[in-house]
Amino acid sequence: MAEQPRVLRETFGRRREVSESARALGLVPRVGIVLVARGSSDHAAVYARYLIELATGLPVSIAPPSLYTRYRAAPALDGWVAIGLSQSGQTPEIVQTLRALAERGARAVAVTNAADSALAREAELVVDLACGAERAVPATKTFTASVAAIGVLAAVWGAVPWSTADERRAVDAVEVALSDEHAVESVARAALAADVVTYLGRGFGYATALEGALKLREMTGLAAEGFSVADYLHGPVAAAGPRTHVVACAAPGPALADVVAAVDAVAARGAQTLIVAPEGVRVGQRSTLTVAAGLPEPLTVLPMTVRLQQVALLAALQADVDPDTPFGLAKITLTS
Amino acid sequence: MAEQPRVLRETFGRRREVSESARALGLVPRVGIVLVARGSSDHAAVYARYLIELATGLPVSIAPPSLYTRYRAAPALDGWVAIGLSQSGQTPEIVQTLRALAERGARAVAVTNAADSALAREAELVVDLACGAERAVPATKTFTASVAAIGVLAAVWGAVPWSTADERRAVDAVEVALSDEHAVESVARAALAADVVTYLGRGFGYATALEGALKLREMTGLAAEGFSVADYLHGPVAAAGPRTHVVACAAPGPALADVVAAVDAVAARGAQTLIVAPEGVRVGQRSTLTVAAGLPEPLTVLPMTVRLQQVALLAALQADVDPDTPFGLAKITLTS
């Protein structure tokens, strides 16, 4: 987890190399982009759906692997780019799906931590995350590095709303968050005391909410769940009450007001609430876990995600779970 | 809920009318299909992603509304068809998103229970679900009617793996399930006794799992959740234990073996399990709530969904909740 600043710097630093490779290959989406991933990488795909569609002006979709591996769908994908994301590059179903999409005409890109993996071999272009070995089962570096890699691809194929100076400041913000674990302790304790921990976000912060929930669930076995606020208020909020702990990702941007309204709604039902937000973003008088202020929204989610990783890690330590190998989880999903 | 056989018959009966309208309008997807929906309608969109991609050989994606209403994405959608699904046809954000997609070149279709609604006015072609008024907040008819409407559209634009005789048999199976509530009582009691109720499926059964979880959650306030089995085993299974009740949708088809493997995995962690399946599909010696045998997989999910509606309804009655207006939920999500 502590290696994220180095990994992020290296991944952001690949923009020129990736750009030159994509140009040499003529690897540019013309019709659309389709993403395939699972777990934390799937949350990076949720982030990518927003960023790449905004950057390129082309529709972005997330493929359900079973549609290709089990039902043998064979859509026409000329002009499409397919991006497979997998930390290990070994999850068989992700490899098979990327191959199936390429066989139908999509140009294949792999975002992986293993440049010699099966996934990388299916791809024309590989964005190597260079995280080194992920010792812990719940990947932490991989999600943030995948987000940075998605930023690189979006910048290669379109326009991103930030500068390279902003990227450096985002890495600094990650470093600051990592150096200040103390602020997280009471939050972790409150999460452990709840029956259900619900992570809410919208837009770029939705990816962070999903990732925060998965990390807490993987590391502690708590019933943690992530929702987009609009979906949540449409029905699942029915389960919210005094035994619910809500963690809201209040990224500054056009969806912030929706997140604030959702926090008010769950608080009115008696739920406990915690806000994760940049300094200066206040949601009423509510307890807030902060990150550095002033970053563009798509980069703010990097230190915000680190905050949620810290919550999961400290909760696991307080609950006396070994966070590196919890609950018999295996690193590679072996659905073929 | 009891009106579903009539509603399904009428919706399936619209195939010729919808086909003629689509032909007259030249409303046929050439590049892809994009779906926009929320709640139960979003679960029908999950079903549509499988069925329409298989039927048409074109990529199908599900749009995140905030990308259009908050972030103002403007992707190029020439050759696309956009399908908005909404029971009331009034949810402002779904209406706005369908309009945004149409402004970018997509031809707009509405699947709604209100042919004079705002959503219908944005569309060139309306598939009217003709459910009549949904009195209860948790829509039941709407999901199954939307699934039938998706079947109609898939048949108009491509080839579906069933005959009209199969459609009649599917409606009969819904009727049989509705007439046999007794089998559900003990299942509802077991769900109420759990801390978390986890619904699992894959492929077409994944949509049913999502819908079953939402209905139980809306009607009882229980912490119910739905997962695709491959995603679930990759991480969220960490929370499964003796206080978890798992309901597995064992639709016969190419994903059945994955569902069976997931049931074995959660049972090994001490979770209680219940199978919903056609007669003759056995998952070990496990307790099974059955529907009629012999239907093609995409139609089997109709009576299977009715079984899960019954579980939610009987659980609500046993818990003394008014299932029609639980927990202050409003019918229309008012995110603008």
mmCIF file of C-alpha atoms in Angstrom, chain B residues 2-164:
data_model
loop_
_atom_site.group_PDB
_atom_site.id
_atom_site.type_symbol
_atom_site.label_atom_id
_atom_site.label_comp_id
_atom_site.label_asym_id
_atom_site.label_seq_id
_atom_site.Cartn_x
_atom_site.Cartn_y
_atom_site.Cartn_z
ATOM 1 C CA ALA B 2 -51.381 -11.665 -9.768
ATOM 2 C CA GLU B 3 -51.994 -9.753 -12.998
ATOM 3 C CA GLN B 4 -48.686 -10.811 -14.509
ATOM 4 C CA PRO B 5 -50.082 -13.580 -16.766
ATOM 5 C CA ARG B 6 -52.443 -11.135 -18.494
ATOM 6 C CA VAL B 7 -49.774 -8.450 -18.786
ATOM 7 C CA LEU B 8 -47.202 -10.895 -20.167
ATOM 8 C CA ARG B 9 -49.672 -12.254 -22.742
ATOM 9 C CA GLU B 10 -50.464 -8.733 -23.928
ATOM 10 C CA THR B 11 -46.818 -7.684 -24.087
ATOM 11 C CA PHE B 12 -45.704 -10.785 -25.998
ATOM 12 C CA GLY B 13 -48.734 -10.195 -28.236
ATOM 13 C CA ARG B 14 -47.295 -6.860 -29.383
ATOM 14 C CA ARG B 15 -44.575 -8.381 -31.548
ATOM 15 C CA ARG B 16 -46.288 -7.803 -34.891
ATOM 16 C CA GLU B 17 -47.337 -4.245 -33.987
ATOM 17 C CA VAL B 18 -43.819 -3.334 -32.779
ATOM 18 C CA SER B 19 -42.251 -5.011 -35.795
ATOM 19 C CA GLU B 20 -44.427 -3.054 -38.225
ATOM 20 C CA SER B 21 -43.753 0.242 -36.446
ATOM 21 C CA ALA B 22 -39.999 -0.366 -36.418
ATOM 22 C CA ARG B 23 -40.040 -1.268 -40.121
ATOM 23 C CA ALA B 24 -42.119 1.795 -41.025
ATOM 24 C CA LEU B 25 -39.689 4.018 -39.112
ATOM 25 C CA GLY B 26 -36.565 2.251 -40.378
ATOM 26 C CA LEU B 27 -35.709 1.945 -36.701
ATOM 27 C CA VAL B 28 -33.052 -0.768 -36.689
ATOM 28 C CA PRO B 29 -29.699 -0.720 -34.847
ATOM 29 C CA ARG B 30 -26.653 -0.841 -37.140
ATOM 30 C CA VAL B 31 -23.761 -0.217 -34.694
ATOM 31 C CA GLY B 32 -24.974 -0.897 -31.175
ATOM 32 C CA ILE B 33 -27.738 -0.626 -28.587
ATOM 33 C CA VAL B 34 -27.519 1.426 -25.383
ATOM 34 C CA LEU B 35 -29.911 0.981 -22.459
ATOM 35 C CA VAL B 36 -30.852 3.457 -19.761
ATOM 36 C CA ALA B 37 -32.874 2.565 -16.681
ATOM 37 C CA ARG B 38 -32.919 2.488 -12.874
ATOM 38 C CA GLY B 39 -33.997 -0.012 -10.226
ATOM 39 C CA SER B 40 -36.117 -2.918 -11.470
ATOM 40 C CA SER B 41 -35.962 -1.531 -14.997
ATOM 41 C CA ASP B 42 -32.172 -1.577 -14.747
ATOM 42 C CA HIS B 43 -32.375 -5.281 -13.966
ATOM 43 C CA ALA B 44 -34.439 -5.736 -17.128
ATOM 44 C CA ALA B 45 -31.596 -3.871 -18.876
ATOM 45 C CA VAL B 46 -29.117 -6.450 -17.520
ATOM 46 C CA TYR B 47 -31.328 -9.134 -19.094
ATOM 47 C CA ALA B 48 -31.468 -7.112 -22.317
ATOM 48 C CA ARG B 49 -27.704 -6.849 -22.500
ATOM 49 C CA TYR B 50 -27.538 -10.619 -22.858
ATOM 50 C CA LEU B 51 -30.586 -11.240 -25.013
ATOM 51 C CA ILE B 52 -30.281 -8.355 -27.478
ATOM 52 C CA GLU B 53 -26.536 -8.825 -28.031
ATOM 53 C CA LEU B 54 -27.091 -12.543 -28.699
ATOM 54 C CA ALA B 55 -30.097 -11.871 -30.955
ATOM 55 C CA THR B 56 -28.640 -9.025 -33.017
ATOM 56 C CA GLY B 57 -24.871 -9.637 -33.035
ATOM 57 C CA LEU B 58 -24.341 -5.996 -32.044
ATOM 58 C CA PRO B 59 -22.712 -4.729 -28.842
ATOM 59 C CA VAL B 60 -25.140 -3.700 -26.093
ATOM 60 C CA SER B 61 -24.196 -1.338 -23.275
ATOM 61 C CA ILE B 62 -25.891 0.118 -20.205
ATOM 62 C CA ALA B 63 -25.476 3.882 -19.834
ATOM 63 C CA PRO B 64 -24.739 5.492 -16.453
ATOM 64 C CA PRO B 65 -27.207 8.412 -16.409
ATOM 65 C CA SER B 66 -24.950 10.822 -14.511
ATOM 66 C CA LEU B 67 -22.423 10.671 -17.343
ATOM 67 C CA TYR B 68 -25.001 12.538 -19.461
ATOM 68 C CA THR B 69 -27.016 14.547 -16.935
ATOM 69 C CA ARG B 70 -24.117 15.669 -14.725
ATOM 70 C CA TYR B 71 -20.924 15.380 -16.772
ATOM 71 C CA ARG B 72 -22.499 16.239 -20.140
ATOM 72 C CA ALA B 73 -20.817 13.483 -22.110
ATOM 73 C CA ALA B 74 -21.612 13.734 -25.821
ATOM 74 C CA PRO B 75 -20.555 10.504 -27.528
ATOM 75 C CA ALA B 76 -21.052 9.893 -31.239
ATOM 76 C CA LEU B 77 -24.047 7.517 -31.542
ATOM 77 C CA ASP B 78 -24.901 7.374 -35.237
ATOM 78 C CA GLY B 79 -26.248 3.928 -36.030
ATOM 79 C CA TRP B 80 -27.175 3.266 -32.399
ATOM 80 C CA VAL B 81 -30.569 2.625 -30.839
ATOM 81 C CA ALA B 82 -31.126 3.914 -27.289
ATOM 82 C CA ILE B 83 -33.753 2.148 -25.170
ATOM 83 C CA GLY B 84 -35.098 3.901 -22.080
ATOM 84 C CA LEU B 85 -36.948 1.701 -19.592
ATOM 85 C CA SER B 86 -39.126 3.225 -16.865
ATOM 86 C CA GLN B 87 -42.382 1.989 -15.364
ATOM 87 C CA SER B 88 -43.765 5.471 -14.753
ATOM 88 C CA GLY B 89 -41.956 7.068 -17.679
ATOM 89 C CA GLN B 90 -41.481 10.028 -15.331
ATOM 90 C CA THR B 91 -38.085 9.583 -13.663
ATOM 91 C CA PRO B 92 -36.502 12.882 -14.778
ATOM 92 C CA GLU B 93 -32.961 11.592 -15.064
ATOM 93 C CA ILE B 94 -33.940 8.666 -17.301
ATOM 94 C CA VAL B 95 -35.953 11.003 -19.532
ATOM 95 C CA GLN B 96 -33.017 13.448 -19.762
ATOM 96 C CA THR B 97 -30.544 10.688 -20.539
ATOM 97 C CA LEU B 98 -32.676 9.238 -23.342
ATOM 98 C CA ARG B 99 -32.971 12.743 -24.798
ATOM 99 C CA ALA B 100 -29.195 13.285 -24.558
ATOM 100 C CA LEU B 101 -28.496 9.994 -26.333
ATOM 101 C CA ALA B 102 -31.000 10.855 -29.086
ATOM 102 C CA GLU B 103 -29.418 14.286 -29.520
ATOM 103 C CA ARG B 104 -26.140 12.492 -30.242
ATOM 104 C CA GLY B 105 -27.610 10.427 -33.059
ATOM 105 C CA ALA B 106 -29.229 7.399 -31.389
ATOM 106 C CA ARG B 107 -32.774 6.431 -32.409
ATOM 107 C CA ALA B 108 -34.892 6.435 -29.220
ATOM 108 C CA VAL B 109 -37.179 3.646 -27.994
ATOM 109 C CA ALA B 110 -39.186 3.757 -24.748
ATOM 110 C CA VAL B 111 -40.324 0.710 -22.761
ATOM 111 C CA THR B 112 -42.846 2.075 -20.298
ATOM 112 C CA ASN B 113 -46.152 1.557 -18.611
ATOM 113 C CA ALA B 114 -47.259 5.107 -19.494
ATOM 114 C CA ALA B 115 -47.611 5.719 -23.226
ATOM 115 C CA ASP B 116 -48.322 9.403 -22.620
ATOM 116 C CA SER B 117 -45.347 9.956 -20.316
ATOM 117 C CA ALA B 118 -42.329 12.241 -20.653
ATOM 118 C CA LEU B 119 -40.168 9.236 -21.548
ATOM 119 C CA ALA B 120 -42.575 8.147 -24.291
ATOM 120 C CA ARG B 121 -42.516 11.664 -25.746
ATOM 121 C CA GLU B 122 -38.722 11.431 -26.177
ATOM 122 C CA ALA B 123 -39.041 8.205 -28.173
ATOM 123 C CA GLU B 124 -39.886 7.416 -31.795
ATOM 124 C CA LEU B 125 -41.120 3.950 -30.836
ATOM 125 C CA VAL B 126 -42.932 3.066 -27.601
ATOM 126 C CA VAL B 127 -43.413 -0.470 -26.294
ATOM 127 C CA ASP B 128 -46.382 -0.016 -23.969
ATOM 128 C CA LEU B 129 -46.311 -2.474 -21.068
ATOM 129 C CA ALA B 130 -50.015 -1.969 -20.365
ATOM 130 C CA CYS B 131 -49.615 -3.050 -16.760
ATOM 131 C CA GLY B 132 -52.238 -0.612 -15.639
ATOM 132 C CA ALA B 133 -51.545 1.301 -12.447
ATOM 133 C CA GLU B 134 -48.783 -0.187 -10.255
ATOM 134 C CA ARG B 135 -50.361 0.326 -6.849
ATOM 135 C CA ALA B 136 -47.440 -1.024 -4.884
ATOM 136 C CA VAL B 137 -44.176 0.923 -4.728
ATOM 137 C CA PRO B 138 -42.039 -2.166 -5.365
ATOM 138 C CA ALA B 139 -42.933 -2.840 -9.009
ATOM 139 C CA THR B 140 -43.510 -6.512 -9.761
ATOM 140 C CA LYS B 141 -45.446 -6.570 -13.032
ATOM 141 C CA THR B 142 -43.078 -4.020 -14.511
ATOM 142 C CA PHE B 143 -39.966 -6.174 -14.333
ATOM 143 C CA THR B 144 -41.492 -9.248 -15.931
ATOM 144 C CA ALA B 145 -43.381 -7.171 -18.517
ATOM 145 C CA SER B 146 -40.144 -5.317 -19.333
ATOM 146 C CA VAL B 147 -38.398 -8.649 -19.830
ATOM 147 C CA ALA B 148 -41.164 -9.666 -22.251
ATOM 148 C CA ALA B 149 -40.870 -6.309 -24.057
ATOM 149 C CA ILE B 150 -37.116 -6.838 -24.414
ATOM 150 C CA GLY B 151 -37.926 -10.248 -25.891
ATOM 151 C CA VAL B 152 -40.229 -8.540 -28.404
ATOM 152 C CA LEU B 153 -37.536 -6.032 -29.436
ATOM 153 C CA ALA B 154 -34.878 -8.753 -29.696
ATOM 154 C CA ALA B 155 -37.198 -10.787 -31.952
ATOM 155 C CA VAL B 156 -37.926 -7.735 -34.104
ATOM 156 C CA TRP B 157 -34.225 -6.982 -34.628
ATOM 157 C CA GLY B 158 -32.815 -10.508 -34.620
ATOM 158 C CA ALA B 159 -33.445 -14.133 -33.737
ATOM 159 C CA VAL B 160 -34.599 -15.286 -30.287
ATOM 160 C CA PRO B 161 -34.127 -18.890 -29.135
ATOM 161 C CA TRP B 162 -37.816 -19.630 -28.583
ATOM 162 C CA SER B 163 -41.187 -19.912 -30.338
ATOM 163 C CA THR B 164 -44.514 -18.212 -29.624
#
